[in-house]
PDB file of C-alpha atoms and ligand atoms in Angstrom:
ATOM      1  CA  MET A   1      -0.266   3.360 -12.169  1.00 46.00           C
ATOM      2  CA  VAL A   2       1.648   5.167  -9.410  1.00 49.00           C
ATOM      3  CA  LYS A   3       0.822   3.795  -5.974  1.00 50.00           C
ATOM      4  CA  SER A   4       0.980   5.575  -2.637  1.00 48.00           C
ATOM      5  CA  THR A   5       3.375   3.805  -0.310  1.00 53.00           C
ATOM      6  CA  GLU A   6       4.159   3.901   3.394  1.00 49.00           C
ATOM      7  CA  ARG A   7       6.384   6.846   2.557  1.00 51.00           C
ATOM      8  CA  THR A   8       3.655   8.902   0.943  1.00 59.00           C
ATOM      9  CA  ILE A   9       0.324   7.739   2.331  1.00 58.00           C
ATOM     10  CA  VAL A  10       0.366  10.491   4.960  1.00 59.00           C
ATOM     11  CA  PHE A  11       0.102  13.043   2.139  1.00 65.00           C
ATOM     12  CA  ASP A  12      -3.045  11.414   0.791  1.00 66.00           C
ATOM     13  CA  GLU A  13      -4.487  11.665   4.304  1.00 64.00           C
ATOM     14  CA  LEU A  14      -3.390  15.277   4.610  1.00 61.00           C
ATOM     15  CA  ALA A  15      -4.473  16.717   1.269  1.00 62.00           C
ATOM     16  CA  GLY A  16      -7.709  18.263   2.621  1.00 62.00           C
ATOM     17  CA  GLN A  17      -6.191  20.173   5.541  1.00 60.00           C
ATOM     18  CA  TYR A  18      -2.643  20.456   4.326  1.00 59.00           C
ATOM     19  CA  ASP A  19      -0.883  23.671   5.356  1.00 60.00           C
ATOM     20  CA  ASN A  20      -4.115  25.554   6.040  1.00 62.00           C
ATOM     21  CA  THR A  21      -4.029  26.107   9.805  1.00 68.00           C
ATOM     22  CA  GLY A  22      -3.091  29.783   9.550  1.00 78.00           C
ATOM     23  CA  VAL A  23       0.555  29.101  10.450  1.00 88.00           C
ATOM     24  CA  GLU A  24       2.519  29.930   7.313  1.00 90.00           C
ATOM     25  CA  PHE A  25       5.135  27.343   6.482  1.00 93.00           C
ATOM     26  CA  PHE A  26       5.367  25.975   2.938  1.00 93.00           C
ATOM     27  CA  GLY A  27       4.458  29.363   1.417  1.00 94.00           C
ATOM     28  CA  PRO A  28       7.452  31.289   2.793  1.00 95.00           C
ATOM     29  CA  ILE A  29       9.795  28.409   1.926  1.00 96.00           C
ATOM     30  CA  ALA A  30       8.479  28.335  -1.654  1.00 97.00           C
ATOM     31  CA  HIS A  31       8.706  32.111  -1.894  1.00 97.00           C
ATOM     32  CA  GLN A  32      12.359  32.109  -0.911  1.00 97.00           C
ATOM     33  CA  LEU A  33      13.199  29.185  -3.186  1.00 98.00           C
ATOM     34  CA  LEU A  34      11.653  30.982  -6.162  1.00 98.00           C
ATOM     35  CA  GLU A  35      13.415  34.214  -5.242  1.00 98.00           C
ATOM     36  CA  LEU A  36      16.713  32.311  -5.368  1.00 98.00           C
ATOM     37  CA  LEU A  37      15.857  30.665  -8.707  1.00 98.00           C
ATOM     38  CA  GLY A  38      14.216  33.629 -10.444  1.00 98.00           C
ATOM     39  CA  PRO A  39      11.720  32.024 -12.876  1.00 98.00           C
ATOM     40  CA  ARG A  40      11.320  34.228 -15.956  1.00 98.00           C
ATOM     41  CA  PRO A  41       8.374  34.842 -18.303  1.00 98.00           C
ATOM     42  CA  GLY A  42       8.108  32.089 -20.916  1.00 98.00           C
ATOM     43  CA  GLU A  43      10.109  29.479 -18.992  1.00 98.00           C
ATOM     44  CA  ARG A  44       9.074  25.847 -18.541  1.00 98.00           C
ATOM     45  CA  VAL A  45       9.044  24.647 -14.929  1.00 98.00           C
ATOM     46  CA  LEU A  46       8.760  21.163 -13.411  1.00 98.00           C
ATOM     47  CA  ASP A  47       7.608  21.248  -9.764  1.00 98.00           C
ATOM     48  CA  VAL A  48       8.303  17.889  -8.123  1.00 98.00           C
ATOM     49  CA  GLY A  49       6.107  16.896  -5.174  1.00 97.00           C
ATOM     50  CA  CYS A  50       3.887  19.895  -5.877  1.00 97.00           C
ATOM     51  CA  GLY A  51       1.483  19.150  -3.006  1.00 95.00           C
ATOM     52  CA  ARG A  52      -1.103  21.922  -2.776  1.00 94.00           C
ATOM     53  CA  GLY A  53       0.887  24.245  -4.977  1.00 97.00           C
ATOM     54  CA  ALA A  54       3.065  26.386  -2.698  1.00 96.00           C
ATOM     55  CA  VAL A  55       5.665  26.585  -5.484  1.00 98.00           C
ATOM     56  CA  LEU A  56       3.412  25.761  -8.430  1.00 98.00           C
ATOM     57  CA  PHE A  57       1.125  28.809  -8.304  1.00 98.00           C
ATOM     58  CA  PRO A  58       3.768  31.516  -7.774  1.00 98.00           C
ATOM     59  CA  ALA A  59       5.921  29.823 -10.442  1.00 98.00           C
ATOM     60  CA  ALA A  60       2.926  29.894 -12.818  1.00 98.00           C
ATOM     61  CA  ALA A  61       2.496  33.606 -12.151  1.00 98.00           C
ATOM     62  CA  ALA A  62       6.200  34.247 -12.764  1.00 98.00           C
ATOM     63  CA  VAL A  63       6.449  32.389 -16.091  1.00 98.00           C
ATOM     64  CA  GLY A  64       3.081  33.711 -17.284  1.00 98.00           C
ATOM     65  CA  PRO A  65       0.835  32.252 -20.007  1.00 98.00           C
ATOM     66  CA  GLU A  66       3.763  32.057 -22.464  1.00 98.00           C
ATOM     67  CA  GLY A  67       5.451  29.673 -20.051  1.00 98.00           C
ATOM     68  CA  TYR A  68       4.414  26.279 -18.707  1.00 98.00           C
ATOM     69  CA  VAL A  69       4.390  24.614 -15.283  1.00 98.00           C
ATOM     70  CA  LEU A  70       4.006  20.897 -14.697  1.00 98.00           C
ATOM     71  CA  GLY A  71       3.373  19.852 -11.096  1.00 98.00           C
ATOM     72  CA  ILE A  72       3.833  16.192 -10.252  1.00 98.00           C
ATOM     73  CA  ASP A  73       3.004  14.393  -7.032  1.00 97.00           C
ATOM     74  CA  ILE A  74       2.693  10.785  -5.977  1.00 95.00           C
ATOM     75  CA  ALA A  75      -0.343  11.449  -3.737  1.00 94.00           C
ATOM     76  CA  ALA A  76      -3.468  11.306  -5.895  1.00 95.00           C
ATOM     77  CA  ALA A  77      -5.495  13.287  -3.345  1.00 94.00           C
ATOM     78  CA  MET A  78      -2.995  16.170  -3.526  1.00 94.00           C
ATOM     79  CA  VAL A  79      -3.133  16.159  -7.313  1.00 97.00           C
ATOM     80  CA  THR A  80      -6.941  16.096  -7.392  1.00 96.00           C
ATOM     81  CA  ALA A  81      -7.224  19.028  -4.969  1.00 96.00           C
ATOM     82  CA  THR A  82      -4.515  21.083  -6.692  1.00 97.00           C
ATOM     83  CA  ALA A  83      -5.889  20.344 -10.170  1.00 98.00           C
ATOM     84  CA  ALA A  84      -9.234  21.743  -8.983  1.00 97.00           C
ATOM     85  CA  ASP A  85      -7.467  24.951  -7.892  1.00 97.00           C
ATOM     86  CA  VAL A  86      -5.691  25.171 -11.256  1.00 98.00           C
ATOM     87  CA  ALA A  87      -9.051  24.826 -13.031  1.00 98.00           C
ATOM     88  CA  ALA A  88     -10.719  27.370 -10.722  1.00 98.00           C
ATOM     89  CA  ARG A  89      -7.983  29.874 -11.558  1.00 97.00           C
ATOM     90  CA  ALA A  90      -8.279  29.034 -15.291  1.00 98.00           C
ATOM     91  CA  LEU A  91      -4.525  28.536 -15.614  1.00 98.00           C
ATOM     92  CA  GLY A  92      -4.226  27.054 -19.089  1.00 98.00           C
ATOM     93  CA  HIS A  93      -0.425  26.888 -18.882  1.00 98.00           C
ATOM     94  CA  VAL A  94      -0.396  24.715 -15.725  1.00 98.00           C
ATOM     95  CA  GLU A  95      -0.783  20.941 -15.548  1.00 98.00           C
ATOM     96  CA  VAL A  96      -0.796  18.622 -12.518  1.00 98.00           C
ATOM     97  CA  ARG A  97      -0.206  14.887 -12.756  1.00 98.00           C
ATOM     98  CA  VAL A  98       0.190  11.865 -10.513  1.00 97.00           C
ATOM     99  CA  LEU A  99       3.784  10.807 -11.128  1.00 97.00           C
ATOM    100  CA  ASP A 100       6.632   9.488  -9.012  1.00 95.00           C
ATOM    101  CA  GLY A 101       9.089  12.350  -8.690  1.00 95.00           C
ATOM    102  CA  ALA A 102      12.018  10.102  -7.823  1.00 92.00           C
ATOM    103  CA  ALA A 103      12.654   9.275 -11.490  1.00 90.00           C
ATOM    104  CA  PRO A 104       9.871  10.824 -13.586  1.00 95.00           C
ATOM    105  CA  ASP A 105       9.526   9.513 -17.093  1.00 94.00           C
ATOM    106  CA  LEU A 106       9.421  12.841 -18.947  1.00 97.00           C
ATOM    107  CA  PRO A 107      11.106  13.997 -22.166  1.00 97.00           C
ATOM    108  CA  ALA A 108      14.782  14.964 -21.949  1.00 97.00           C
ATOM    109  CA  GLU A 109      15.694  18.655 -22.025  1.00 98.00           C
ATOM    110  CA  SER A 110      12.078  19.757 -21.656  1.00 98.00           C
ATOM    111  CA  PHE A 111      12.393  22.198 -18.731  1.00 98.00           C
ATOM    112  CA  ASP A 112      14.288  25.379 -17.857  1.00 98.00           C
ATOM    113  CA  LEU A 113      13.752  25.057 -14.146  1.00 98.00           C
ATOM    114  CA  ILE A 114      13.086  22.197 -11.712  1.00 98.00           C
ATOM    115  CA  THR A 115      11.870  22.792  -8.180  1.00 98.00           C
ATOM    116  CA  ALA A 116      11.389  20.244  -5.401  1.00 97.00           C
ATOM    117  CA  SER A 117      10.374  21.993  -2.207  1.00 96.00           C
ATOM    118  CA  MET A 118      10.179  19.791   0.897  1.00 92.00           C
ATOM    119  CA  SER A 119       9.492  16.730  -1.249  1.00 91.00           C
ATOM    120  CA  ALA A 120      12.718  15.027  -2.344  1.00 88.00           C
ATOM    121  CA  ALA A 121      13.693  14.190   1.254  1.00 80.00           C
ATOM    122  CA  HIS A 122      10.840  11.664   1.112  1.00 79.00           C
ATOM    123  CA  PHE A 123      12.335   9.762  -1.818  1.00 83.00           C
ATOM    124  CA  PRO A 124      14.192   6.514  -1.141  1.00 77.00           C
ATOM    125  CA  ASP A 125      17.349   8.027  -2.659  1.00 81.00           C
ATOM    126  CA  PRO A 126      17.083  11.806  -2.992  1.00 82.00           C
ATOM    127  CA  PHE A 127      20.645  12.097  -4.291  1.00 86.00           C
ATOM    128  CA  ALA A 128      19.822  10.013  -7.371  1.00 88.00           C
ATOM    129  CA  THR A 129      17.375  12.724  -8.433  1.00 91.00           C
ATOM    130  CA  ALA A 130      20.248  15.051  -9.353  1.00 94.00           C
ATOM    131  CA  ALA A 131      21.163  12.945 -12.398  1.00 95.00           C
ATOM    132  CA  HIS A 132      17.512  12.336 -13.394  1.00 95.00           C
ATOM    133  CA  TYR A 133      16.691  16.021 -13.218  1.00 97.00           C
ATOM    134  CA  ALA A 134      19.862  17.058 -15.075  1.00 98.00           C
ATOM    135  CA  ARG A 135      18.600  14.985 -18.000  1.00 97.00           C
ATOM    136  CA  LEU A 136      15.223  16.754 -17.965  1.00 98.00           C
ATOM    137  CA  LEU A 137      16.754  20.239 -18.033  1.00 98.00           C
ATOM    138  CA  ARG A 138      17.875  22.175 -21.088  1.00 98.00           C
ATOM    139  CA  PRO A 139      21.443  23.517 -21.192  1.00 97.00           C
ATOM    140  CA  GLY A 140      21.639  26.394 -18.711  1.00 98.00           C
ATOM    141  CA  GLY A 141      18.664  24.967 -16.756  1.00 98.00           C
ATOM    142  CA  ARG A 142      18.447  25.613 -12.996  1.00 98.00           C
ATOM    143  CA  ILE A 143      17.456  23.426 -10.098  1.00 98.00           C
ATOM    144  CA  GLY A 144      16.330  24.171  -6.556  1.00 97.00           C
ATOM    145  CA  VAL A 145      15.756  21.375  -4.037  1.00 95.00           C
ATOM    146  CA  THR A 146      14.681  22.255  -0.500  1.00 94.00           C
ATOM    147  CA  GLY A 147      14.769  19.951   2.499  1.00 88.00           C
ATOM    148  CA  PRO A 148      14.690  20.115   6.281  1.00 85.00           C
ATOM    149  CA  VAL A 149      17.838  20.680   8.311  1.00 82.00           C
ATOM    150  CA  PRO A 150      18.098  17.562  10.452  1.00 74.00           C
ATOM    151  CA  PRO A 151      18.048  17.509  14.224  1.00 77.00           C
ATOM    152  CA  ARG A 152      21.100  15.893  15.820  1.00 73.00           C
ATOM    153  CA  ALA A 153      18.772  13.128  17.008  1.00 74.00           C
ATOM    154  CA  LEU A 154      15.032  12.533  17.077  1.00 76.00           C
ATOM    155  CA  SER A 155      15.300  12.383  20.868  1.00 81.00           C
ATOM    156  CA  GLU A 156      16.464  16.018  21.009  1.00 83.00           C
ATOM    157  CA  TRP A 157      14.444  17.586  18.224  1.00 86.00           C
ATOM    158  CA  ASP A 158      13.110  21.033  18.893  1.00 90.00           C
ATOM    159  CA  LEU A 159      11.777  23.666  16.534  1.00 93.00           C
ATOM    160  CA  GLY A 160      12.814  26.499  18.793  1.00 90.00           C
ATOM    161  CA  ALA A 161      10.150  26.655  21.497  1.00 89.00           C
ATOM    162  CA  LEU A 162       8.228  23.716  20.040  1.00 93.00           C
ATOM    163  CA  ARG A 163       9.589  20.424  21.359  1.00 93.00           C
ATOM    164  CA  VAL A 164       8.880  17.759  18.736  1.00 92.00           C
ATOM    165  CA  ASP A 165      10.894  15.299  20.836  1.00 92.00           C
ATOM    166  CA  ARG A 166       8.151  15.427  23.502  1.00 94.00           C
ATOM    167  CA  ILE A 167       5.703  13.962  20.977  1.00 94.00           C
ATOM    168  CA  ILE A 168       8.221  11.322  19.925  1.00 90.00           C
ATOM    169  CA  ALA A 169       8.944  10.412  23.550  1.00 92.00           C
ATOM    170  CA  ALA A 170       5.212   9.800  24.105  1.00 95.00           C
ATOM    171  CA  ALA A 171       4.941   7.466  21.103  1.00 92.00           C
ATOM    172  CA  ASP A 172       4.171   3.863  21.821  1.00 91.00           C
ATOM    173  CA  PRO A 173       7.632   2.199  21.549  1.00 87.00           C
ATOM    174  CA  ALA A 174       6.302  -0.827  19.669  1.00 87.00           C
ATOM    175  CA  ALA A 175       4.345   1.395  17.279  1.00 85.00           C
ATOM    176  CA  LEU A 176       7.411   3.602  16.801  1.00 81.00           C
ATOM    177  CA  ALA A 177       9.567   0.574  15.994  1.00 78.00           C
ATOM    178  CA  ALA A 178       6.933  -0.903  13.691  1.00 78.00           C
ATOM    179  CA  ALA A 179       6.515   2.396  11.893  1.00 69.00           C
ATOM    180  CA  HIS A 180      10.236   2.841  11.481  1.00 63.00           C
ATOM    181  CA  PRO A 181      10.321   2.635   7.678  1.00 62.00           C
ATOM    182  CA  ARG A 182       7.604   5.245   7.376  1.00 57.00           C
ATOM    183  CA  VAL A 183       9.006   7.502  10.070  1.00 57.00           C
ATOM    184  CA  ALA A 184      12.590   7.110   8.927  1.00 57.00           C
ATOM    185  CA  ALA A 185      11.553   7.889   5.388  1.00 53.00           C
ATOM    186  CA  LEU A 186       9.727  11.009   6.472  1.00 50.00           C
ATOM    187  CA  TYR A 187      12.067  12.412   9.093  1.00 48.00           C
ATOM    188  CA  GLY A 188      14.146   9.935  11.000  1.00 44.00           C
ATOM    189  CA  GLU A 189      17.167   9.556   8.799  1.00 51.00           C
ATOM    190  CA  TYR A 190      17.249  12.947   7.183  1.00 50.00           C
ATOM    191  CA  PRO A 191      19.322  12.056   4.176  1.00 48.00           C
ATOM    192  CA  PHE A 192      19.918  15.712   3.411  1.00 53.00           C
ATOM    193  CA  GLY A 193      21.521  16.070   6.806  1.00 57.00           C
ATOM    194  CA  ARG A 194      24.853  14.657   5.833  1.00 62.00           C
ATOM    195  CA  PRO A 195      26.862  17.763   5.146  1.00 63.00           C
ATOM    196  CA  GLY A 196      27.483  18.474   1.500  1.00 80.00           C
ATOM    197  CA  ARG A 197      25.980  15.264   0.114  1.00 83.00           C
ATOM    198  CA  MET A 198      23.285  16.906  -1.959  1.00 88.00           C
ATOM    199  CA  CYS A 199      25.761  19.447  -3.291  1.00 92.00           C
ATOM    200  CA  ASP A 200      28.144  16.620  -4.221  1.00 92.00           C
ATOM    201  CA  ALA A 201      25.321  14.819  -6.030  1.00 92.00           C
ATOM    202  CA  LEU A 202      24.437  17.974  -7.971  1.00 96.00           C
ATOM    203  CA  ARG A 203      28.063  18.534  -8.996  1.00 97.00           C
ATOM    204  CA  ALA A 204      28.438  14.867 -10.009  1.00 97.00           C
ATOM    205  CA  ALA A 205      25.350  15.250 -12.209  1.00 97.00           C
ATOM    206  CA  GLY A 206      26.965  18.142 -14.073  1.00 97.00           C
ATOM    207  CA  PHE A 207      25.511  21.140 -12.241  1.00 98.00           C
ATOM    208  CA  THR A 208      27.708  24.181 -11.643  1.00 97.00           C
ATOM    209  CA  GLU A 209      27.293  27.171  -9.328  1.00 96.00           C
ATOM    210  CA  VAL A 210      26.124  24.658  -6.721  1.00 97.00           C
ATOM    211  CA  ALA A 211      25.170  26.237  -3.414  1.00 95.00           C
ATOM    212  CA  GLU A 212      23.501  25.313  -0.134  1.00 93.00           C
ATOM    213  CA  GLN A 213      21.541  28.111   1.533  1.00 94.00           C
ATOM    214  CA  ARG A 214      20.007  27.861   4.977  1.00 93.00           C
ATOM    215  CA  HIS A 215      16.666  29.489   5.700  1.00 93.00           C
ATOM    216  CA  ASP A 216      15.221  29.571   9.211  1.00 94.00           C
ATOM    217  CA  VAL A 217      11.455  29.632   8.700  1.00 94.00           C
ATOM    218  CA  VAL A 218       9.671  31.473  11.486  1.00 93.00           C
ATOM    219  CA  LEU A 219       6.434  29.721  12.405  1.00 93.00           C
ATOM    220  CA  ALA A 220       4.171  32.411  13.803  1.00 92.00           C
ATOM    221  CA  ALA A 221       0.976  31.196  15.454  1.00 92.00           C
ATOM    222  CA  PRO A 222      -1.724  33.285  17.136  1.00 90.00           C
ATOM    223  CA  THR A 223      -1.821  30.861  20.090  1.00 89.00           C
ATOM    224  CA  ALA A 224       0.049  27.825  21.383  1.00 91.00           C
ATOM    225  CA  GLN A 225      -2.944  25.692  20.390  1.00 89.00           C
ATOM    226  CA  ALA A 226      -2.681  26.926  16.782  1.00 90.00           C
ATOM    227  CA  LEU A 227       0.959  25.846  16.704  1.00 93.00           C
ATOM    228  CA  ILE A 228       0.025  22.398  18.017  1.00 93.00           C
ATOM    229  CA  ASP A 229      -2.717  22.202  15.355  1.00 91.00           C
ATOM    230  CA  TRP A 230      -0.062  23.034  12.752  1.00 92.00           C
ATOM    231  CA  THR A 231       1.910  19.920  13.772  1.00 92.00           C
ATOM    232  CA  TRP A 232      -1.151  17.877  12.748  1.00 90.00           C
ATOM    233  CA  SER A 233      -1.417  19.549   9.347  1.00 85.00           C
ATOM    234  CA  ASN A 234       1.902  18.438   7.839  1.00 82.00           C
ATOM    235  CA  GLY A 235       4.242  15.449   7.921  1.00 78.00           C
ATOM    236  CA  LEU A 236       4.844  15.834  11.691  1.00 85.00           C
ATOM    237  CA  ARG A 237       1.414  14.255  12.046  1.00 87.00           C
ATOM    238  CA  VAL A 238       3.134  10.889  11.653  1.00 84.00           C
ATOM    239  CA  TYR A 239       4.463  11.211  15.204  1.00 87.00           C
ATOM    240  CA  TRP A 240       1.111  12.108  16.719  1.00 93.00           C
ATOM    241  CA  GLU A 241      -0.363   9.021  15.125  1.00 91.00           C
ATOM    242  CA  LEU A 242       2.161   6.902  17.040  1.00 91.00           C
ATOM    243  CA  VAL A 243       1.089   8.353  20.394  1.00 95.00           C
ATOM    244  CA  PRO A 244      -1.704   6.296  22.004  1.00 95.00           C
ATOM    245  CA  ALA A 245      -4.970   8.156  21.371  1.00 94.00           C
ATOM    246  CA  ASP A 246      -5.754   8.495  25.071  1.00 96.00           C
ATOM    247  CA  ARG A 247      -2.401  10.223  25.725  1.00 96.00           C
ATOM    248  CA  ARG A 248      -2.480  12.779  22.921  1.00 95.00           C
ATOM    249  CA  GLU A 249      -4.516  15.364  24.775  1.00 95.00           C
ATOM    250  CA  GLN A 250      -2.159  15.261  27.722  1.00 96.00           C
ATOM    251  CA  VAL A 251       0.944  15.571  25.537  1.00 96.00           C
ATOM    252  CA  ALA A 252      -0.634  18.502  23.683  1.00 94.00           C
ATOM    253  CA  ALA A 253      -1.488  20.134  27.028  1.00 94.00           C
ATOM    254  CA  GLU A 254       2.121  19.734  28.193  1.00 93.00           C
ATOM    255  CA  LEU A 255       3.444  21.234  24.966  1.00 93.00           C
ATOM    256  CA  THR A 256       0.983  24.116  25.247  1.00 91.00           C
ATOM    257  CA  GLU A 257       1.967  24.723  28.856  1.00 90.00           C
ATOM    258  CA  GLU A 258       5.626  24.765  27.921  1.00 89.00           C
ATOM    259  CA  LEU A 259       4.993  27.229  25.085  1.00 88.00           C
ATOM    260  CA  THR A 260       2.784  29.545  27.134  1.00 87.00           C
ATOM    261  CA  ALA A 261       5.190  29.448  30.088  1.00 85.00           C
ATOM    262  CA  ARG A 262       7.639  31.232  27.809  1.00 74.00           C
ATOM    263  CA  VAL A 263       5.369  33.765  26.178  1.00 73.00           C
ATOM    264  CA  GLY A 264       2.020  33.814  27.984  1.00 73.00           C
ATOM    265  CA  ASP A 265      -1.343  33.460  26.267  1.00 74.00           C
ATOM    266  CA  GLY A 266      -0.607  35.447  23.126  1.00 80.00           C
ATOM    267  CA  PRO A 267       1.111  34.670  19.826  1.00 89.00           C
ATOM    268  CA  VAL A 268       3.909  32.094  19.838  1.00 91.00           C
ATOM    269  CA  THR A 269       6.710  31.477  17.404  1.00 91.00           C
ATOM    270  CA  ALA A 270       8.843  28.486  16.584  1.00 92.00           C
ATOM    271  CA  MET A 271      11.607  28.037  14.045  1.00 94.00           C
ATOM    272  CA  TYR A 272      11.985  25.390  11.337  1.00 93.00           C
ATOM    273  CA  PRO A 273      15.328  25.408   9.514  1.00 91.00           C
ATOM    274  CA  VAL A 274      15.602  24.266   5.896  1.00 91.00           C
ATOM    275  CA  TYR A 275      18.332  24.116   3.261  1.00 91.00           C
ATOM    276  CA  HIS A 276      17.872  25.198  -0.336  1.00 95.00           C
ATOM    277  CA  TYR A 277      20.218  23.287  -2.672  1.00 94.00           C
ATOM    278  CA  LEU A 278      20.792  25.159  -5.918  1.00 97.00           C
ATOM    279  CA  GLY A 279      22.578  24.460  -9.187  1.00 97.00           C
ATOM    280  CA  GLN A 280      22.712  25.355 -12.851  1.00 98.00           C
ATOM    281  CA  LEU A 281      23.730  23.316 -15.895  1.00 98.00           C
ATOM    282  CA  PRO A 282      26.394  24.694 -18.194  1.00 97.00           C
ATOM    283  CA  ARG A 283      24.877  26.604 -21.101  1.00 93.00           C
ATOM    284  CA  THR A 284      26.301  24.240 -23.681  1.00 81.00           C
ATOM    285  CA  GLY A 285      26.274  20.446 -23.162  1.00 57.00           C
ATOM    286  CA  GLY A 286      28.394  19.032 -20.363  1.00 48.00           C
ATOM    287  CA  VAL A 287      25.755  16.913 -18.563  1.00 49.00           C
ATOM    288  CA  LYS A 288      26.978  13.442 -17.696  1.00 44.00           C
TER     289      LYS A 288
HETATM  290  C1  SAM B   1       5.887  18.284   2.480  1.00 59.13           C
HETATM  291  S1  SAM B   1       4.963  18.189   1.014  1.00 59.13           S
HETATM  292  C2  SAM B   1       5.523  19.629   0.108  1.00 59.13           C
HETATM  293  C3  SAM B   1       4.591  20.004  -1.001  1.00 59.13           C
HETATM  294  C4  SAM B   1       4.933  21.276  -1.770  1.00 59.13           C
HETATM  295  N1  SAM B   1       6.148  21.126  -2.540  1.00 59.13           N
HETATM  296  C5  SAM B   1       5.012  22.457  -0.851  1.00 59.13           C
HETATM  297  O1  SAM B   1       6.082  23.045  -0.753  1.00 59.13           O
HETATM  298  O2  SAM B   1       4.007  22.779  -0.215  1.00 59.13           O
HETATM  299  C6  SAM B   1       5.713  16.840   0.183  1.00 59.13           C
HETATM  300  C7  SAM B   1       4.988  16.436  -1.075  1.00 59.13           C
HETATM  301  O3  SAM B   1       5.824  15.500  -1.757  1.00 59.13           O
HETATM  302  C8  SAM B   1       5.004  14.485  -2.267  1.00 59.13           C
HETATM  303  N2  SAM B   1       5.822  13.293  -2.525  1.00 59.13           N
HETATM  304  C9  SAM B   1       6.393  12.464  -1.625  1.00 59.13           C
HETATM  305  N3  SAM B   1       7.039  11.461  -2.267  1.00 59.13           N
HETATM  306  C10 SAM B   1       6.882  11.690  -3.593  1.00 59.13           C
HETATM  307  C11 SAM B   1       7.327  11.025  -4.768  1.00 59.13           C
HETATM  308  N4  SAM B   1       8.062   9.910  -4.727  1.00 59.13           N
HETATM  309  N5  SAM B   1       6.998  11.554  -5.965  1.00 59.13           N
HETATM  310  C12 SAM B   1       6.257  12.690  -6.061  1.00 59.13           C
HETATM  311  N6  SAM B   1       5.795  13.345  -4.977  1.00 59.13           N
HETATM  312  C13 SAM B   1       6.114  12.874  -3.766  1.00 59.13           C
HETATM  313  C14 SAM B   1       3.942  14.290  -1.201  1.00 59.13           C
HETATM  314  O4  SAM B   1       2.817  13.599  -1.675  1.00 59.13           O
HETATM  315  C15 SAM B   1       3.667  15.734  -0.803  1.00 59.13           C
HETATM  316  O5  SAM B   1       2.636  16.316  -1.564  1.00 59.13           O
END
């Protein structure tokens, strides 16, 4: 049985409200990733860390009923919620399973396309996935892994107008230190941040046409409060949970004031940069 760990428990907590605050985030990232990968009718897709299906559902539409999409996620609550959506949409060619995406035990050469949008950065060793996924792909198979662009330091982390570092600065220092493995796994060490490492791992695993594409996701919220609510609806929530409960309101008020000082009471925007890492296996053999 796959168990949630410190690294993933936040996603079990989040499954019910995940990405549904009205601030679009995972959807536009998934859309761009799929545009870069171009899933075709009849293809077989593995979506790693499928969450609530930002990649899974558009991929299912692109490959159509002649194709197949398997979504895997380590958080059982995510899988249960997404499986219910799959059933409600009567998508017979889509399956969702609880499975560790770091090294999934699936048949070799069984997919044409593997996607991992905003998930592999949570694995203990995201670079090791390149070799695992190369084995699961048929010759000519494509991969697209998306992860956050790291801040230079947690203490100076802003998403444009939204200062995440203000939340981190308000965290209880002992709680922050104690939570280090969880926080570091989610955001703190940003393994994808070391320039070129993911591309090197993809090349070493036999992928060609390897590329790294930056995408600055615009977070558009109707109000400052909606943007703050958004920070509670995804992995950033980890930082709020480290702020003493009786200080959270004040920190949120300060963030709101800072946002509205720039733009007034109306809509606010922030910016979240990500990298898409892309590769393709040679059409005949060649995988190490
Ligand atoms: C930020 S969410 C992204 C979800 C989805 N790909 C999307 O774009 O909306 C990260 C997802 O990765 C999952 N995850 C984290 N570690 C995982 C692992 N080792 N194996 C499979 N899924 C994992 C989490 O449970 C969560 O659903």
